[in-house]
Amino acid sequence: MKDSIIYQEGACPINSVNDLLSRKWVFGIMKDLFAGKKHFNEFKEDKPELSNVVLSNTLKYLEEQGMISKTVIEDENRRNTEYYLTEKGRKMNKILYDMVIFGLYELEGDLRDDEFKEEIKKGYEKILL
């Protein structure tokens, strides 16, 4: 088994995914994008402890990684920035959904009744599958 390709240096894609997603707010922002949020203030709505600086840095990081793109819309009086998932970012839907299901049924299974779990599951199915 030690001779398997998966043990060769640089051969583990799990490490690459972990590096990409290891920032604290990445999952929450990605979930918000899947749910249709696209403006800076929308990402903060349910995250009062998320500072503007951290949010700005995280959005920039996700853009640099090719997970999101931003569009700046300028009209006469204001400048509006919108964020969108790229094709690469949209491919995270299965990862996020599997995390939801694992967390819901394996980590927090005793904290919610079955009906509430099903509601949560259906909500995530709508945005991620």
PDB file of C-alpha atoms in Angstrom:
ATOM      1  CA  MET A   1       0.000   0.000   0.000  1.00  0.00           C
ATOM      2  CA  LYS A   2       2.878   2.394   0.720  1.00  0.00           C
ATOM      3  CA  ASP A   3       3.836   2.206  -2.959  1.00  0.00           C
ATOM      4  CA  SER A   4       0.424   3.469  -4.063  1.00  0.00           C
ATOM      5  CA  ILE A   5       0.328   6.636  -6.149  1.00  0.00           C
ATOM      6  CA  ILE A   6      -1.839   8.287  -3.496  1.00  0.00           C
ATOM      7  CA  TYR A   7       1.140   8.417  -1.146  1.00  0.00           C
ATOM      8  CA  GLN A   8       3.497  10.099  -3.587  1.00  0.00           C
ATOM      9  CA  GLU A   9       4.379  13.718  -2.913  1.00  0.00           C
ATOM     10  CA  GLY A  10       2.032  16.125  -4.630  1.00  0.00           C
ATOM     11  CA  ALA A  11      -0.474  13.431  -5.552  1.00  0.00           C
ATOM     12  CA  CYS A  12      -3.159  14.164  -2.964  1.00  0.00           C
ATOM     13  CA  PRO A  13      -5.936  16.386  -4.344  1.00  0.00           C
ATOM     14  CA  ILE A  14      -7.535  16.475  -0.900  1.00  0.00           C
ATOM     15  CA  ASN A  15      -4.720  18.723   0.297  1.00  0.00           C
ATOM     16  CA  SER A  16      -5.377  21.138  -2.573  1.00  0.00           C
ATOM     17  CA  VAL A  17      -9.077  21.303  -1.768  1.00  0.00           C
ATOM     18  CA  ASN A  18      -8.299  21.803   1.908  1.00  0.00           C
ATOM     19  CA  ASP A  19      -5.946  24.666   1.073  1.00  0.00           C
ATOM     20  CA  LEU A  20      -8.622  26.321  -1.060  1.00  0.00           C
ATOM     21  CA  LEU A  21     -11.380  25.975   1.508  1.00  0.00           C
ATOM     22  CA  SER A  22      -9.499  26.415   4.771  1.00  0.00           C
ATOM     23  CA  ARG A  23     -10.458  30.072   5.253  1.00  0.00           C
ATOM     24  CA  LYS A  24     -13.167  30.554   7.847  1.00  0.00           C
ATOM     25  CA  TRP A  25     -15.869  32.214   5.746  1.00  0.00           C
ATOM     26  CA  VAL A  26     -15.418  30.474   2.393  1.00  0.00           C
ATOM     27  CA  PHE A  27     -18.182  27.910   2.893  1.00  0.00           C
ATOM     28  CA  GLY A  28     -20.728  30.447   4.130  1.00  0.00           C
ATOM     29  CA  ILE A  29     -20.056  32.813   1.245  1.00  0.00           C
ATOM     30  CA  MET A  30     -20.186  30.001  -1.302  1.00  0.00           C
ATOM     31  CA  LYS A  31     -23.512  28.830   0.164  1.00  0.00           C
ATOM     32  CA  ASP A  32     -24.833  32.380  -0.097  1.00  0.00           C
ATOM     33  CA  LEU A  33     -23.796  32.581  -3.751  1.00  0.00           C
ATOM     34  CA  PHE A  34     -25.599  29.319  -4.498  1.00  0.00           C
ATOM     35  CA  ALA A  35     -28.651  30.755  -2.728  1.00  0.00           C
ATOM     36  CA  GLY A  36     -28.608  33.796  -5.013  1.00  0.00           C
ATOM     37  CA  LYS A  37     -26.890  36.429  -2.924  1.00  0.00           C
ATOM     38  CA  LYS A  38     -24.564  38.608  -4.978  1.00  0.00           C
ATOM     39  CA  HIS A  39     -23.942  41.863  -3.094  1.00  0.00           C
ATOM     40  CA  PHE A  40     -21.423  42.606  -0.366  1.00  0.00           C
ATOM     41  CA  ASN A  41     -24.015  43.526   2.257  1.00  0.00           C
ATOM     42  CA  GLU A  42     -26.099  40.428   1.508  1.00  0.00           C
ATOM     43  CA  PHE A  43     -23.166  38.208   2.522  1.00  0.00           C
ATOM     44  CA  LYS A  44     -23.083  39.953   5.904  1.00  0.00           C
ATOM     45  CA  GLU A  45     -26.808  39.675   6.661  1.00  0.00           C
ATOM     46  CA  ASP A  46     -26.617  36.481   8.720  1.00  0.00           C
ATOM     47  CA  LYS A  47     -22.966  36.837   9.753  1.00  0.00           C
ATOM     48  CA  PRO A  48     -22.768  39.801  12.149  1.00  0.00           C
ATOM     49  CA  GLU A  49     -19.287  38.799  13.309  1.00  0.00           C
ATOM     50  CA  LEU A  50     -17.913  38.955   9.739  1.00  0.00           C
ATOM     51  CA  SER A  51     -16.008  42.217   9.317  1.00  0.00           C
ATOM     52  CA  ASN A  52     -15.927  44.218   6.102  1.00  0.00           C
ATOM     53  CA  VAL A  53     -12.175  43.689   5.786  1.00  0.00           C
ATOM     54  CA  VAL A  54     -12.394  39.907   6.174  1.00  0.00           C
ATOM     55  CA  LEU A  55     -15.335  39.696   3.765  1.00  0.00           C
ATOM     56  CA  SER A  56     -13.519  41.836   1.210  1.00  0.00           C
ATOM     57  CA  ASN A  57     -10.359  39.728   1.528  1.00  0.00           C
ATOM     58  CA  THR A  58     -12.320  36.474   1.248  1.00  0.00           C
ATOM     59  CA  LEU A  59     -14.177  37.633  -1.861  1.00  0.00           C
ATOM     60  CA  LYS A  60     -10.876  38.689  -3.399  1.00  0.00           C
ATOM     61  CA  TYR A  61      -9.350  35.321  -2.502  1.00  0.00           C
ATOM     62  CA  LEU A  62     -12.253  33.411  -4.070  1.00  0.00           C
ATOM     63  CA  GLU A  63     -11.938  35.535  -7.186  1.00  0.00           C
ATOM     64  CA  GLU A  64      -8.176  34.867  -7.376  1.00  0.00           C
ATOM     65  CA  GLN A  65      -8.871  31.137  -7.061  1.00  0.00           C
ATOM     66  CA  GLY A  66     -11.322  31.271  -9.958  1.00  0.00           C
ATOM     67  CA  MET A  67     -14.318  30.328  -7.824  1.00  0.00           C
ATOM     68  CA  ILE A  68     -16.208  33.599  -8.314  1.00  0.00           C
ATOM     69  CA  SER A  69     -16.193  36.570 -10.633  1.00  0.00           C
ATOM     70  CA  LYS A  70     -17.287  40.099  -9.989  1.00  0.00           C
ATOM     71  CA  THR A  71     -19.069  42.590 -12.157  1.00  0.00           C
ATOM     72  CA  VAL A  72     -18.967  46.310 -11.458  1.00  0.00           C
ATOM     73  CA  ILE A  73     -22.052  48.194 -12.553  1.00  0.00           C
ATOM     74  CA  GLU A  74     -21.740  51.938 -12.681  1.00  0.00           C
ATOM     75  CA  ASP A  75     -24.617  54.273 -13.161  1.00  0.00           C
ATOM     76  CA  GLU A  76     -24.805  58.029 -12.771  1.00  0.00           C
ATOM     77  CA  ASN A  77     -24.768  58.170  -8.982  1.00  0.00           C
ATOM     78  CA  ARG A  78     -23.285  54.958  -7.685  1.00  0.00           C
ATOM     79  CA  ARG A  79     -21.097  51.985  -8.247  1.00  0.00           C
ATOM     80  CA  ASN A  80     -22.495  48.530  -7.572  1.00  0.00           C
ATOM     81  CA  THR A  81     -20.463  45.324  -7.429  1.00  0.00           C
ATOM     82  CA  GLU A  82     -22.041  41.922  -7.937  1.00  0.00           C
ATOM     83  CA  TYR A  83     -20.419  38.545  -7.361  1.00  0.00           C
ATOM     84  CA  TYR A  84     -21.199  35.355  -9.262  1.00  0.00           C
ATOM     85  CA  LEU A  85     -20.090  31.754  -9.152  1.00  0.00           C
ATOM     86  CA  THR A  86     -17.850  30.723 -12.020  1.00  0.00           C
ATOM     87  CA  GLU A  87     -18.151  27.327 -13.658  1.00  0.00           C
ATOM     88  CA  LYS A  88     -15.378  26.145 -11.337  1.00  0.00           C
ATOM     89  CA  GLY A  89     -17.246  27.534  -8.333  1.00  0.00           C
ATOM     90  CA  ARG A  90     -20.514  25.894  -9.358  1.00  0.00           C
ATOM     91  CA  LYS A  91     -18.752  22.531  -9.306  1.00  0.00           C
ATOM     92  CA  MET A  92     -18.546  22.838  -5.513  1.00  0.00           C
ATOM     93  CA  ASN A  93     -22.278  22.169  -5.205  1.00  0.00           C
ATOM     94  CA  LYS A  94     -21.803  18.448  -4.553  1.00  0.00           C
ATOM     95  CA  ILE A  95     -19.094  19.047  -1.966  1.00  0.00           C
ATOM     96  CA  LEU A  96     -21.268  21.541  -0.093  1.00  0.00           C
ATOM     97  CA  TYR A  97     -24.337  19.305  -0.290  1.00  0.00           C
ATOM     98  CA  ASP A  98     -22.433  16.287   1.023  1.00  0.00           C
ATOM     99  CA  MET A  99     -21.115  18.415   3.883  1.00  0.00           C
ATOM    100  CA  VAL A 100     -24.664  19.515   4.728  1.00  0.00           C
ATOM    101  CA  ILE A 101     -25.935  15.936   4.768  1.00  0.00           C
ATOM    102  CA  PHE A 102     -22.987  14.680   6.808  1.00  0.00           C
ATOM    103  CA  GLY A 103     -23.335  17.517   9.310  1.00  0.00           C
ATOM    104  CA  LEU A 104     -27.089  17.198   9.523  1.00  0.00           C
ATOM    105  CA  TYR A 105     -27.268  13.438  10.026  1.00  0.00           C
ATOM    106  CA  GLU A 106     -23.894  12.486  11.470  1.00  0.00           C
ATOM    107  CA  LEU A 107     -22.711  15.443  13.549  1.00  0.00           C
ATOM    108  CA  GLU A 108     -25.878  17.172  14.662  1.00  0.00           C
ATOM    109  CA  GLY A 109     -28.337  14.333  14.284  1.00  0.00           C
ATOM    110  CA  ASP A 110     -29.563  14.443  17.857  1.00  0.00           C
ATOM    111  CA  LEU A 111     -30.152  18.197  17.867  1.00  0.00           C
ATOM    112  CA  ARG A 112     -33.029  18.309  15.390  1.00  0.00           C
ATOM    113  CA  ASP A 113     -36.182  16.312  14.866  1.00  0.00           C
ATOM    114  CA  ASP A 114     -36.651  14.389  11.614  1.00  0.00           C
ATOM    115  CA  GLU A 115     -39.165  16.843  10.169  1.00  0.00           C
ATOM    116  CA  PHE A 116     -36.834  19.802  10.672  1.00  0.00           C
ATOM    117  CA  LYS A 117     -33.904  17.847   9.173  1.00  0.00           C
ATOM    118  CA  GLU A 118     -35.981  17.115   6.081  1.00  0.00           C
ATOM    119  CA  GLU A 119     -36.863  20.812   5.717  1.00  0.00           C
ATOM    120  CA  ILE A 120     -33.203  21.764   5.923  1.00  0.00           C
ATOM    121  CA  LYS A 121     -32.232  19.032   3.470  1.00  0.00           C
ATOM    122  CA  LYS A 122     -34.892  20.149   0.955  1.00  0.00           C
ATOM    123  CA  GLY A 123     -33.774  23.750   1.277  1.00  0.00           C
ATOM    124  CA  TYR A 124     -30.219  22.819   0.394  1.00  0.00           C
ATOM    125  CA  GLU A 125     -31.365  20.510  -2.408  1.00  0.00           C
ATOM    126  CA  LYS A 126     -33.034  23.524  -4.043  1.00  0.00           C
ATOM    127  CA  ILE A 127     -29.853  25.558  -4.156  1.00  0.00           C
ATOM    128  CA  LEU A 128     -27.168  22.884  -4.517  1.00  0.00           C
ATOM    129  CA  LEU A 129     -28.578  20.071  -6.656  1.00  0.00           C
TER     130      LEU A 129
END
